[in-house]
Coordinates of C-alpha atoms in Angstrom, one line a residue:
M24 CA 9.1 12.1 -52.5
A25 CA 11.1 9.9 -50.3
T26 CA 14.6 8.8 -51.3
E27 CA 15.6 5.2 -51.4
E28 CA 18.0 6.3 -48.5
E29 CA 15.3 7.6 -46.4
I30 CA 13.0 4.6 -46.7
A31 CA 15.8 1.6 -46.3
V32 CA 16.1 -0.6 -43.4
K33 CA 19.5 -0.7 -42.0
E34 CA 19.0 -1.0 -38.5
P35 CA 16.1 -2.6 -36.3
L36 CA 14.6 0.8 -35.1
D37 CA 14.1 1.8 -38.9
L38 CA 11.4 -0.4 -39.1
I39 CA 9.7 1.4 -36.2
R40 CA 10.5 5.0 -37.6
L41 CA 9.0 3.8 -41.1
S42 CA 5.6 3.1 -39.0
L43 CA 5.2 6.7 -38.1
D44 CA 1.7 7.9 -38.2
E45 CA 0.7 4.7 -39.2
R46 CA -1.9 2.2 -37.5
I47 CA 0.6 -0.5 -35.9
Y48 CA -0.4 -3.6 -33.6
V49 CA 1.6 -4.3 -30.5
K50 CA 1.6 -7.8 -28.9
L51 CA 1.6 -7.9 -25.0
R52 CA 1.9 -10.8 -22.7
S53 CA -1.3 -13.0 -21.8
D54 CA -2.7 -12.8 -25.6
R55 CA -3.5 -9.2 -25.1
E56 CA -2.7 -6.5 -28.3
V57 CA -2.8 -2.9 -28.5
R58 CA -3.6 -1.5 -31.8
G59 CA -3.5 2.8 -32.4
K60 CA -1.7 5.1 -34.6
L61 CA 2.0 5.6 -33.8
H62 CA 2.6 9.2 -32.9
A63 CA 6.3 8.6 -31.4
Y64 CA 9.0 6.4 -29.8
D65 CA 12.6 6.3 -28.1
Q66 CA 15.1 4.1 -28.3
H67 CA 14.1 1.9 -25.5
L68 CA 10.8 1.3 -27.7
N69 CA 8.7 3.5 -25.6
M70 CA 5.9 4.4 -27.6
I71 CA 2.9 7.1 -27.9
L72 CA -0.1 5.7 -29.5
G73 CA -3.6 7.7 -30.4
D74 CA -6.9 6.1 -31.1
V75 CA -5.7 3.2 -29.0
E76 CA -7.8 -0.2 -28.7
E77 CA -7.0 -2.9 -26.3
V78 CA -7.5 -6.3 -27.8
V79 CA -7.4 -9.4 -25.5
T80 CA -8.0 -13.0 -27.5
S81 CA -8.3 -16.3 -25.8
V82 CA -8.8 -19.9 -27.4
E83 CA -10.1 -22.5 -25.1
I84 CA -11.4 -26.0 -25.2
D85 CA -14.6 -27.1 -23.9
D86 CA -13.8 -30.1 -21.1
E87 CA -17.1 -31.8 -22.2
T88 CA -17.7 -31.2 -25.7
Y89 CA -13.9 -30.5 -26.8
E90 CA -15.4 -27.3 -28.4
E91 CA -12.8 -24.6 -29.4
I92 CA -14.1 -21.3 -27.7
V93 CA -12.5 -18.5 -29.4
R94 CA -12.8 -14.8 -27.9
E95 CA -11.8 -11.7 -28.8
V96 CA -12.8 -8.6 -26.8
I97 CA -12.0 -5.3 -27.8
D98 CA -11.9 -2.3 -25.0
T99 CA -13.6 0.4 -26.6
S100 CA -14.1 2.4 -23.4
G101 CA -11.4 4.8 -24.0
G102 CA -10.0 3.6 -20.3
C103 CA -13.4 3.2 -18.1
G104 CA -13.5 -0.5 -18.9
A105 CA -17.0 -0.5 -19.4
S106 CA -17.5 -0.7 -23.3
F107 CA -16.6 -3.4 -25.3
E108 CA -17.0 -5.0 -28.7
V109 CA -16.6 -8.9 -28.7
E110 CA -16.3 -11.7 -31.5
I111 CA -17.4 -15.1 -30.5
V112 CA -17.0 -18.4 -32.1
S113 CA -19.2 -21.4 -30.8
E114 CA -20.7 -24.8 -31.9
Q115 CA -23.9 -23.6 -29.8
F116 CA -24.5 -21.2 -32.8
E117 CA -25.2 -23.8 -35.0
G118 CA -28.7 -23.7 -36.9
K119 CA -29.5 -20.3 -35.0
R120 CA -30.3 -16.8 -36.2
L121 CA -28.0 -13.8 -35.4
L122 CA -30.7 -12.8 -33.0
E123 CA -30.8 -16.2 -31.3
R124 CA -26.9 -16.0 -31.0
H125 CA -26.9 -12.8 -29.3
R126 CA -29.3 -13.5 -27.1
L127 CA -27.2 -17.0 -26.1
V128 CA -24.3 -14.3 -25.6
N129 CA -26.2 -11.8 -23.5
T130 CA -27.7 -14.7 -21.3
A131 CA -24.1 -16.0 -20.9
L132 CA -22.9 -12.5 -19.8
A133 CA -26.0 -11.8 -17.9
E134 CA -23.9 -11.4 -14.5
Q135 CA -20.9 -9.4 -16.4
M136 CA -23.7 -7.1 -18.2
K137 CA -24.5 -5.5 -14.6
E138 CA -20.9 -4.0 -14.7
I139 CA -20.8 -3.2 -18.5
H140 CA -21.5 -0.2 -19.7
A141 CA -22.0 -0.9 -23.8
L142 CA -21.1 -4.2 -25.3
S143 CA -21.3 -4.7 -29.1
I144 CA -21.2 -8.1 -30.5
K145 CA -19.4 -7.7 -33.5
K146 CA -19.3 -11.3 -34.6
A147 CA -21.4 -14.6 -33.4
L148 CA -20.1 -16.7 -35.6
T149 CA -20.0 -20.9 -36.1
P150 CA -16.5 -22.7 -36.2
A151 CA -17.3 -23.5 -39.6
Q152 CA -17.8 -19.5 -40.6
W153 CA -15.1 -18.7 -38.5
K154 CA -11.3 -18.9 -40.4
P155 CA -8.3 -17.1 -38.7
E156 CA -6.4 -17.5 -41.9
D157 CA -9.2 -15.5 -43.5
K158 CA -9.5 -12.6 -40.4
P159 CA -8.8 -9.1 -42.5
Q160 CA -5.8 -7.5 -41.6
E161 CA -6.7 -3.8 -40.3

């Protein structure tokens, strides 16, 4: 059993030490995020992660409809960049069934699909269905 001294946070790097063998999130520039299991680190905060996913999230406003468009893309390819999971929020999904929503996404990505090995549409939601504060933490 860990002693109180072993789990105490006295220095900033103690937080990193306590996260060893845990799944962590690292925020990067340009709305990018890396998720993975922390195996090791050094005093310069170089980290070795396993089971890594890169996530890119973007929020844009449509110039014509002023609709907020939220995109979260997870590269699940293991480095080749040709396999993705996506979460899409759009007002265009209002009143449409799931299959119709997926068809809209596939049509919008038709040109990119020529280069993609696999695309998994994790979520296709309307703005009313998507609430950032309700998103589960992994």
